[in-house]
């Protein structure tokens, strides 16, 4: 497998390649994406859905790249200005401190903001929202545990110290299912999880019940994208978050 950022295979059989780029989308970037497509097509006989999380505005929603006359790929772009993410974060903290009910979009922002914030701010944002999470008044149509699982995956993404991970997992009330969160996030954060598991090799996985519980968590999370009153932005983002 090439050193792609993230490859997913959904229960429906869709293969997804999700990349993250901090700079401009150049010819070199598109060539790299095309390499992943060729590799996936060769290994699995599937053309992956290719998408890039952009930290600089690409100025378009998608574009086609011609690797050769017989190989043309479509690359989708996800761009949320950092200023917008900071506004979402500040709004969340303010409403949680004021003990106000969060809307559906605001509730999902608890998981979205740590996912899409720049890497240099990832730890601060994730830790801050983790500590505020237990006080959040989650929208009644969303199960708080589902958002906690997604937030837990962001903790595993941004932190590698076992002590800090344990602390934040306890903050969000997910310490008791940390192993399950690791399984759900495994495909997205393979390298990070391998390092964490070395430090936490004393944590054992119980194979018998874990498969059933993992399926229930994934089922609950996937229900989020079926809500009819989500904004287009929320629907677009949640698809990239929950295809684990």
PDB file of C-alpha atoms in Angstrom:
ATOM      1  CA  UNK A   1       0.000   0.000   0.000  1.00  0.00           C
ATOM      2  CA  UNK A   2       1.432   3.440  -0.893  1.00  0.00           C
ATOM      3  CA  UNK A   3       1.863   5.865   2.011  1.00  0.00           C
ATOM      4  CA  UNK A   4      -1.593   7.329   1.698  1.00  0.00           C
ATOM      5  CA  UNK A   5      -3.055   9.315   4.591  1.00  0.00           C
ATOM      6  CA  UNK A   6      -6.287   7.362   4.958  1.00  0.00           C
ATOM      7  CA  UNK A   7      -7.947   4.506   3.072  1.00  0.00           C
ATOM      8  CA  UNK A   8     -11.424   3.309   4.008  1.00  0.00           C
ATOM      9  CA  UNK A   9     -13.593   0.455   2.863  1.00  0.00           C
ATOM     10  CA  UNK A  10     -17.233   0.920   3.830  1.00  0.00           C
ATOM     11  CA  UNK A  11     -19.792  -1.775   4.615  1.00  0.00           C
ATOM     12  CA  UNK A  12     -21.371  -0.953   1.253  1.00  0.00           C
ATOM     13  CA  UNK A  13     -18.141  -1.839  -0.560  1.00  0.00           C
ATOM     14  CA  UNK A  14     -17.090   1.730  -1.379  1.00  0.00           C
ATOM     15  CA  UNK A  15     -13.363   2.431  -1.164  1.00  0.00           C
ATOM     16  CA  UNK A  16     -12.359   5.933  -0.104  1.00  0.00           C
ATOM     17  CA  UNK A  17      -8.993   7.669  -0.173  1.00  0.00           C
ATOM     18  CA  UNK A  18      -9.010  10.737   2.094  1.00  0.00           C
ATOM     19  CA  UNK A  19      -5.905  12.920   2.036  1.00  0.00           C
ATOM     20  CA  UNK A  20      -4.990  16.083   3.918  1.00  0.00           C
ATOM     21  CA  UNK A  21      -2.977  18.892   2.325  1.00  0.00           C
ATOM     22  CA  UNK A  22      -1.729  22.022   4.083  1.00  0.00           C
ATOM     23  CA  UNK A  23      -0.432  23.686   0.926  1.00  0.00           C
ATOM     24  CA  UNK A  24      -1.605  24.328  -2.617  1.00  0.00           C
ATOM     25  CA  UNK A  25      -3.126  21.557  -4.725  1.00  0.00           C
ATOM     26  CA  UNK A  26      -0.386  21.178  -7.295  1.00  0.00           C
ATOM     27  CA  UNK A  27       0.256  18.855 -10.215  1.00  0.00           C
ATOM     28  CA  UNK A  28       2.484  16.829  -7.908  1.00  0.00           C
ATOM     29  CA  UNK A  29      -0.343  16.366  -5.397  1.00  0.00           C
ATOM     30  CA  UNK A  30      -2.755  15.215  -8.086  1.00  0.00           C
ATOM     31  CA  UNK A  31      -0.162  12.819  -9.486  1.00  0.00           C
ATOM     32  CA  UNK A  32       0.252  11.363  -5.992  1.00  0.00           C
ATOM     33  CA  UNK A  33      -3.512  10.850  -5.695  1.00  0.00           C
ATOM     34  CA  UNK A  34      -3.556   9.170  -9.096  1.00  0.00           C
ATOM     35  CA  UNK A  35      -0.881   6.744  -7.872  1.00  0.00           C
ATOM     36  CA  UNK A  36      -3.178   5.701  -5.032  1.00  0.00           C
ATOM     37  CA  UNK A  37      -6.041   5.199  -7.476  1.00  0.00           C
ATOM     38  CA  UNK A  38      -3.930   3.035  -9.772  1.00  0.00           C
ATOM     39  CA  UNK A  39      -2.669   0.991  -6.828  1.00  0.00           C
ATOM     40  CA  UNK A  40      -6.176   0.428  -5.417  1.00  0.00           C
ATOM     41  CA  UNK A  41      -7.523  -0.454  -8.859  1.00  0.00           C
ATOM     42  CA  UNK A  42      -4.714  -2.989  -9.350  1.00  0.00           C
ATOM     43  CA  UNK A  43      -4.903  -4.545  -5.862  1.00  0.00           C
ATOM     44  CA  UNK A  44      -8.643  -4.510  -5.252  1.00  0.00           C
ATOM     45  CA  UNK A  45     -10.199  -3.954  -8.692  1.00  0.00           C
ATOM     46  CA  UNK A  46     -11.863  -0.807  -7.320  1.00  0.00           C
ATOM     47  CA  UNK A  47     -11.556   2.840  -8.198  1.00  0.00           C
ATOM     48  CA  UNK A  48     -11.556   4.724  -4.867  1.00  0.00           C
ATOM     49  CA  UNK A  49     -13.508   7.879  -4.179  1.00  0.00           C
ATOM     50  CA  UNK A  50     -10.687  10.420  -3.873  1.00  0.00           C
ATOM     51  CA  UNK A  51     -11.076  13.403  -1.568  1.00  0.00           C
ATOM     52  CA  UNK A  52      -8.683  15.959  -0.067  1.00  0.00           C
ATOM     53  CA  UNK A  53      -9.113  17.962   3.127  1.00  0.00           C
ATOM     54  CA  UNK A  54      -7.613  21.306   2.101  1.00  0.00           C
ATOM     55  CA  UNK A  55      -6.173  23.878   4.488  1.00  0.00           C
ATOM     56  CA  UNK A  56      -5.821  26.369   1.642  1.00  0.00           C
ATOM     57  CA  UNK A  57      -8.817  27.229  -0.492  1.00  0.00           C
ATOM     58  CA  UNK A  58      -8.605  25.214  -3.740  1.00  0.00           C
ATOM     59  CA  UNK A  59     -11.220  27.489  -5.311  1.00  0.00           C
ATOM     60  CA  UNK A  60     -13.316  24.577  -6.526  1.00  0.00           C
ATOM     61  CA  UNK A  61     -15.294  21.607  -5.229  1.00  0.00           C
ATOM     62  CA  UNK A  62     -13.575  19.061  -7.454  1.00  0.00           C
ATOM     63  CA  UNK A  63     -11.442  18.645 -10.537  1.00  0.00           C
ATOM     64  CA  UNK A  64     -10.418  15.988 -13.020  1.00  0.00           C
ATOM     65  CA  UNK A  65      -6.827  14.895 -13.448  1.00  0.00           C
ATOM     66  CA  UNK A  66      -5.648  13.031 -16.546  1.00  0.00           C
ATOM     67  CA  UNK A  67      -2.874  10.666 -15.610  1.00  0.00           C
ATOM     68  CA  UNK A  68      -3.025   9.062 -19.044  1.00  0.00           C
ATOM     69  CA  UNK A  69      -5.591   8.916 -21.854  1.00  0.00           C
ATOM     70  CA  UNK A  70      -7.122   5.837 -20.196  1.00  0.00           C
ATOM     71  CA  UNK A  71      -6.886   6.998 -16.558  1.00  0.00           C
ATOM     72  CA  UNK A  72      -8.810  10.113 -15.583  1.00  0.00           C
ATOM     73  CA  UNK A  73      -9.574  10.613 -11.896  1.00  0.00           C
ATOM     74  CA  UNK A  74     -11.990  12.925 -10.138  1.00  0.00           C
ATOM     75  CA  UNK A  75     -10.689  14.511  -6.935  1.00  0.00           C
ATOM     76  CA  UNK A  76     -13.169  16.066  -4.479  1.00  0.00           C
ATOM     77  CA  UNK A  77     -12.123  18.916  -2.187  1.00  0.00           C
ATOM     78  CA  UNK A  78     -13.242  19.610   1.373  1.00  0.00           C
ATOM     79  CA  UNK A  79     -12.307  23.093   2.531  1.00  0.00           C
ATOM     80  CA  UNK A  80     -13.361  24.863   5.709  1.00  0.00           C
ATOM     81  CA  UNK A  81     -11.523  28.119   6.516  1.00  0.00           C
ATOM     82  CA  UNK A  82      -9.648  27.972   9.805  1.00  0.00           C
ATOM     83  CA  UNK A  83     -11.451  31.157  10.844  1.00  0.00           C
ATOM     84  CA  UNK A  84     -14.770  29.331  10.467  1.00  0.00           C
ATOM     85  CA  UNK A  85     -13.531  26.425  12.575  1.00  0.00           C
ATOM     86  CA  UNK A  86     -12.367  28.792  15.309  1.00  0.00           C
ATOM     87  CA  UNK A  87     -15.767  30.512  15.303  1.00  0.00           C
ATOM     88  CA  UNK A  88     -17.432  27.114  15.653  1.00  0.00           C
ATOM     89  CA  UNK A  89     -15.113  26.231  18.526  1.00  0.00           C
ATOM     90  CA  UNK A  90     -15.684  29.536  20.347  1.00  0.00           C
ATOM     91  CA  UNK A  91     -19.434  29.197  19.864  1.00  0.00           C
ATOM     92  CA  UNK A  92     -19.354  25.695  21.361  1.00  0.00           C
ATOM     93  CA  UNK A  93     -17.360  26.747  24.411  1.00  0.00           C
ATOM     94  CA  UNK A  94     -19.621  29.747  24.988  1.00  0.00           C
ATOM     95  CA  UNK A  95     -22.865  27.752  24.746  1.00  0.00           C
ATOM     96  CA  UNK A  96     -21.533  24.948  26.921  1.00  0.00           C
ATOM     97  CA  UNK A  97     -20.392  27.417  29.581  1.00  0.00           C
ATOM     98  CA  UNK A  98     -23.825  29.050  29.472  1.00  0.00           C
ATOM     99  CA  UNK A  99     -25.441  25.596  29.756  1.00  0.00           C
ATOM    100  CA  UNK A 100     -27.434  26.135  26.568  1.00  0.00           C
ATOM    101  CA  UNK A 101     -28.857  23.369  24.380  1.00  0.00           C
ATOM    102  CA  UNK A 102     -26.718  22.640  21.313  1.00  0.00           C
ATOM    103  CA  UNK A 103     -28.277  22.343  17.878  1.00  0.00           C
ATOM    104  CA  UNK A 104     -27.627  19.266  15.725  1.00  0.00           C
ATOM    105  CA  UNK A 105     -24.898  21.029  13.753  1.00  0.00           C
ATOM    106  CA  UNK A 106     -23.314  22.398  16.928  1.00  0.00           C
ATOM    107  CA  UNK A 107     -23.335  18.941  18.480  1.00  0.00           C
ATOM    108  CA  UNK A 108     -21.590  17.487  15.426  1.00  0.00           C
ATOM    109  CA  UNK A 109     -19.075  20.344  15.559  1.00  0.00           C
ATOM    110  CA  UNK A 110     -17.666  18.774  18.724  1.00  0.00           C
ATOM    111  CA  UNK A 111     -16.247  16.047  16.470  1.00  0.00           C
ATOM    112  CA  UNK A 112     -15.836  18.090  13.268  1.00  0.00           C
ATOM    113  CA  UNK A 113     -13.685  20.917  14.614  1.00  0.00           C
ATOM    114  CA  UNK A 114     -10.873  18.698  16.005  1.00  0.00           C
ATOM    115  CA  UNK A 115     -10.926  16.731  12.733  1.00  0.00           C
ATOM    116  CA  UNK A 116     -10.489  19.719  10.421  1.00  0.00           C
ATOM    117  CA  UNK A 117      -8.526  22.188  12.557  1.00  0.00           C
ATOM    118  CA  UNK A 118      -4.899  22.699  11.561  1.00  0.00           C
ATOM    119  CA  UNK A 119      -2.384  20.241  13.004  1.00  0.00           C
ATOM    120  CA  UNK A 120      -0.650  22.889  15.108  1.00  0.00           C
ATOM    121  CA  UNK A 121      -3.930  23.636  16.899  1.00  0.00           C
ATOM    122  CA  UNK A 122      -5.223  20.074  17.033  1.00  0.00           C
ATOM    123  CA  UNK A 123      -4.071  19.250  20.552  1.00  0.00           C
ATOM    124  CA  UNK A 124      -5.373  22.450  22.117  1.00  0.00           C
ATOM    125  CA  UNK A 125      -8.796  22.229  20.466  1.00  0.00           C
ATOM    126  CA  UNK A 126      -9.223  18.514  21.187  1.00  0.00           C
ATOM    127  CA  UNK A 127      -8.244  18.833  24.842  1.00  0.00           C
ATOM    128  CA  UNK A 128     -10.444  21.878  25.368  1.00  0.00           C
ATOM    129  CA  UNK A 129     -13.522  20.261  23.827  1.00  0.00           C
ATOM    130  CA  UNK A 130     -12.844  17.001  25.654  1.00  0.00           C
ATOM    131  CA  UNK A 131     -12.898  18.796  28.995  1.00  0.00           C
ATOM    132  CA  UNK A 132     -16.067  20.688  28.055  1.00  0.00           C
ATOM    133  CA  UNK A 133     -17.843  17.666  26.581  1.00  0.00           C
ATOM    134  CA  UNK A 134     -19.326  16.238  29.784  1.00  0.00           C
ATOM    135  CA  UNK A 135     -21.095  19.554  30.423  1.00  0.00           C
ATOM    136  CA  UNK A 136     -22.526  19.841  26.898  1.00  0.00           C
ATOM    137  CA  UNK A 137     -26.282  19.642  26.413  1.00  0.00           C
ATOM    138  CA  UNK A 138     -26.379  17.403  23.346  1.00  0.00           C
ATOM    139  CA  UNK A 139     -29.265  17.680  20.881  1.00  0.00           C
ATOM    140  CA  UNK A 140     -31.926  15.127  21.793  1.00  0.00           C
ATOM    141  CA  UNK A 141     -31.795  13.372  18.410  1.00  0.00           C
ATOM    142  CA  UNK A 142     -28.105  12.534  18.805  1.00  0.00           C
ATOM    143  CA  UNK A 143     -26.733   9.954  21.226  1.00  0.00           C
ATOM    144  CA  UNK A 144     -24.000  11.556  23.317  1.00  0.00           C
ATOM    145  CA  UNK A 145     -22.064   8.294  23.329  1.00  0.00           C
ATOM    146  CA  UNK A 146     -21.775   8.401  19.522  1.00  0.00           C
ATOM    147  CA  UNK A 147     -20.246  11.884  19.586  1.00  0.00           C
ATOM    148  CA  UNK A 148     -17.981  10.719  22.398  1.00  0.00           C
ATOM    149  CA  UNK A 149     -16.695   7.884  20.209  1.00  0.00           C
ATOM    150  CA  UNK A 150     -15.863  10.315  17.409  1.00  0.00           C
ATOM    151  CA  UNK A 151     -14.201  12.707  19.857  1.00  0.00           C
ATOM    152  CA  UNK A 152     -12.285   9.759  21.281  1.00  0.00           C
ATOM    153  CA  UNK A 153     -10.924   9.019  17.808  1.00  0.00           C
ATOM    154  CA  UNK A 154      -9.678  12.622  17.625  1.00  0.00           C
ATOM    155  CA  UNK A 155      -7.913  12.155  20.969  1.00  0.00           C
ATOM    156  CA  UNK A 156      -6.124   9.135  19.521  1.00  0.00           C
ATOM    157  CA  UNK A 157      -5.242  11.172  16.431  1.00  0.00           C
ATOM    158  CA  UNK A 158      -3.755  14.185  18.195  1.00  0.00           C
ATOM    159  CA  UNK A 159      -2.118  12.617  21.270  1.00  0.00           C
ATOM    160  CA  UNK A 160       0.403   9.816  21.670  1.00  0.00           C
ATOM    161  CA  UNK A 161       1.146   9.904  25.416  1.00  0.00           C
ATOM    162  CA  UNK A 162      -0.724   7.169  27.276  1.00  0.00           C
ATOM    163  CA  UNK A 163      -1.178   9.335  30.385  1.00  0.00           C
ATOM    164  CA  UNK A 164      -2.794  12.188  28.421  1.00  0.00           C
ATOM    165  CA  UNK A 165      -4.986   9.810  26.412  1.00  0.00           C
ATOM    166  CA  UNK A 166      -6.235   8.150  29.597  1.00  0.00           C
ATOM    167  CA  UNK A 167      -6.919  11.541  31.158  1.00  0.00           C
ATOM    168  CA  UNK A 168      -8.949  12.808  28.200  1.00  0.00           C
ATOM    169  CA  UNK A 169     -10.801   9.517  27.745  1.00  0.00           C
ATOM    170  CA  UNK A 170     -11.919   9.825  31.348  1.00  0.00           C
ATOM    171  CA  UNK A 171     -12.974  13.439  30.713  1.00  0.00           C
ATOM    172  CA  UNK A 172     -15.334  12.395  27.928  1.00  0.00           C
ATOM    173  CA  UNK A 173     -16.540   9.317  29.790  1.00  0.00           C
ATOM    174  CA  UNK A 174     -15.097   6.915  27.244  1.00  0.00           C
ATOM    175  CA  UNK A 175     -12.281   5.308  29.248  1.00  0.00           C
ATOM    176  CA  UNK A 176     -14.305   2.117  29.669  1.00  0.00           C
ATOM    177  CA  UNK A 177     -14.583   1.658  25.883  1.00  0.00           C
ATOM    178  CA  UNK A 178     -11.154   2.943  24.883  1.00  0.00           C
ATOM    179  CA  UNK A 179     -10.323  -0.358  23.213  1.00  0.00           C
ATOM    180  CA  UNK A 180     -13.496  -0.226  21.141  1.00  0.00           C
ATOM    181  CA  UNK A 181     -12.689   3.312  20.013  1.00  0.00           C
ATOM    182  CA  UNK A 182      -9.256   2.122  18.974  1.00  0.00           C
ATOM    183  CA  UNK A 183     -10.829  -0.549  16.783  1.00  0.00           C
ATOM    184  CA  UNK A 184     -13.223   1.932  15.168  1.00  0.00           C
ATOM    185  CA  UNK A 185     -10.393   4.403  14.545  1.00  0.00           C
ATOM    186  CA  UNK A 186      -7.782   1.797  13.585  1.00  0.00           C
ATOM    187  CA  UNK A 187      -8.080   2.219   9.814  1.00  0.00           C
ATOM    188  CA  UNK A 188      -7.867   6.000  10.035  1.00  0.00           C
ATOM    189  CA  UNK A 189      -4.961   6.342  12.447  1.00  0.00           C
ATOM    190  CA  UNK A 190      -2.940   3.139  12.002  1.00  0.00           C
ATOM    191  CA  UNK A 191       0.495   4.586  12.734  1.00  0.00           C
ATOM    192  CA  UNK A 192      -0.659   6.539  15.774  1.00  0.00           C
ATOM    193  CA  UNK A 193      -2.481   3.531  17.195  1.00  0.00           C
ATOM    194  CA  UNK A 194       0.515   1.251  16.771  1.00  0.00           C
ATOM    195  CA  UNK A 195       2.591   3.576  18.927  1.00  0.00           C
ATOM    196  CA  UNK A 196      -0.157   3.883  21.519  1.00  0.00           C
ATOM    197  CA  UNK A 197      -0.608   0.136  21.679  1.00  0.00           C
ATOM    198  CA  UNK A 198       3.097  -0.326  22.397  1.00  0.00           C
ATOM    199  CA  UNK A 199       2.744   1.874  25.460  1.00  0.00           C
ATOM    200  CA  UNK A 200      -0.567   0.312  26.461  1.00  0.00           C
ATOM    201  CA  UNK A 201       0.085  -3.361  25.692  1.00  0.00           C
ATOM    202  CA  UNK A 202      -1.427  -4.293  29.029  1.00  0.00           C
ATOM    203  CA  UNK A 203      -4.856  -3.377  27.653  1.00  0.00           C
ATOM    204  CA  UNK A 204      -6.453  -6.605  26.418  1.00  0.00           C
ATOM    205  CA  UNK A 205      -9.209  -6.939  23.818  1.00  0.00           C
ATOM    206  CA  UNK A 206     -12.034  -9.355  24.576  1.00  0.00           C
ATOM    207  CA  UNK A 207     -12.768 -10.909  21.199  1.00  0.00           C
ATOM    208  CA  UNK A 208     -16.082 -12.524  22.077  1.00  0.00           C
ATOM    209  CA  UNK A 209     -18.232  -9.452  22.833  1.00  0.00           C
ATOM    210  CA  UNK A 210     -16.110  -6.825  21.154  1.00  0.00           C
ATOM    211  CA  UNK A 211     -17.273  -7.564  17.611  1.00  0.00           C
ATOM    212  CA  UNK A 212     -20.917  -7.125  18.535  1.00  0.00           C
ATOM    213  CA  UNK A 213     -20.235  -3.921  20.519  1.00  0.00           C
ATOM    214  CA  UNK A 214     -18.092  -2.493  17.742  1.00  0.00           C
ATOM    215  CA  UNK A 215     -20.889  -3.121  15.266  1.00  0.00           C
ATOM    216  CA  UNK A 216     -23.366  -1.320  17.496  1.00  0.00           C
ATOM    217  CA  UNK A 217     -21.113   1.725  17.847  1.00  0.00           C
ATOM    218  CA  UNK A 218     -20.601   1.926  14.108  1.00  0.00           C
ATOM    219  CA  UNK A 219     -24.329   1.510  13.512  1.00  0.00           C
ATOM    220  CA  UNK A 220     -25.121   4.310  15.936  1.00  0.00           C
ATOM    221  CA  UNK A 221     -22.583   6.656  14.386  1.00  0.00           C
ATOM    222  CA  UNK A 222     -23.805   5.956  10.856  1.00  0.00           C
ATOM    223  CA  UNK A 223     -27.320   6.963  11.886  1.00  0.00           C
ATOM    224  CA  UNK A 224     -26.057  10.523  12.198  1.00  0.00           C
ATOM    225  CA  UNK A 225     -25.638  10.916   8.435  1.00  0.00           C
ATOM    226  CA  UNK A 226     -29.248   9.830   7.848  1.00  0.00           C
ATOM    227  CA  UNK A 227     -30.721  12.854   9.659  1.00  0.00           C
ATOM    228  CA  UNK A 228     -32.748  14.966   7.283  1.00  0.00           C
ATOM    229  CA  UNK A 229     -32.232  18.355   8.974  1.00  0.00           C
ATOM    230  CA  UNK A 230     -28.449  18.511   8.726  1.00  0.00           C
ATOM    231  CA  UNK A 231     -26.892  21.386   6.820  1.00  0.00           C
ATOM    232  CA  UNK A 232     -25.123  20.488   3.525  1.00  0.00           C
ATOM    233  CA  UNK A 233     -21.796  21.293   5.199  1.00  0.00           C
ATOM    234  CA  UNK A 234     -22.520  18.935   8.072  1.00  0.00           C
ATOM    235  CA  UNK A 235     -23.555  16.112   5.744  1.00  0.00           C
ATOM    236  CA  UNK A 236     -20.411  16.564   3.669  1.00  0.00           C
ATOM    237  CA  UNK A 237     -18.128  16.481   6.704  1.00  0.00           C
ATOM    238  CA  UNK A 238     -19.786  13.629   8.542  1.00  0.00           C
ATOM    239  CA  UNK A 239     -19.348  11.301   5.569  1.00  0.00           C
ATOM    240  CA  UNK A 240     -15.573  11.709   5.885  1.00  0.00           C
ATOM    241  CA  UNK A 241     -15.710  11.191   9.645  1.00  0.00           C
ATOM    242  CA  UNK A 242     -17.744   8.030   9.989  1.00  0.00           C
ATOM    243  CA  UNK A 243     -16.611   5.854   7.090  1.00  0.00           C
ATOM    244  CA  UNK A 244     -14.372   3.741   9.304  1.00  0.00           C
TER     245      UNK A 244
END
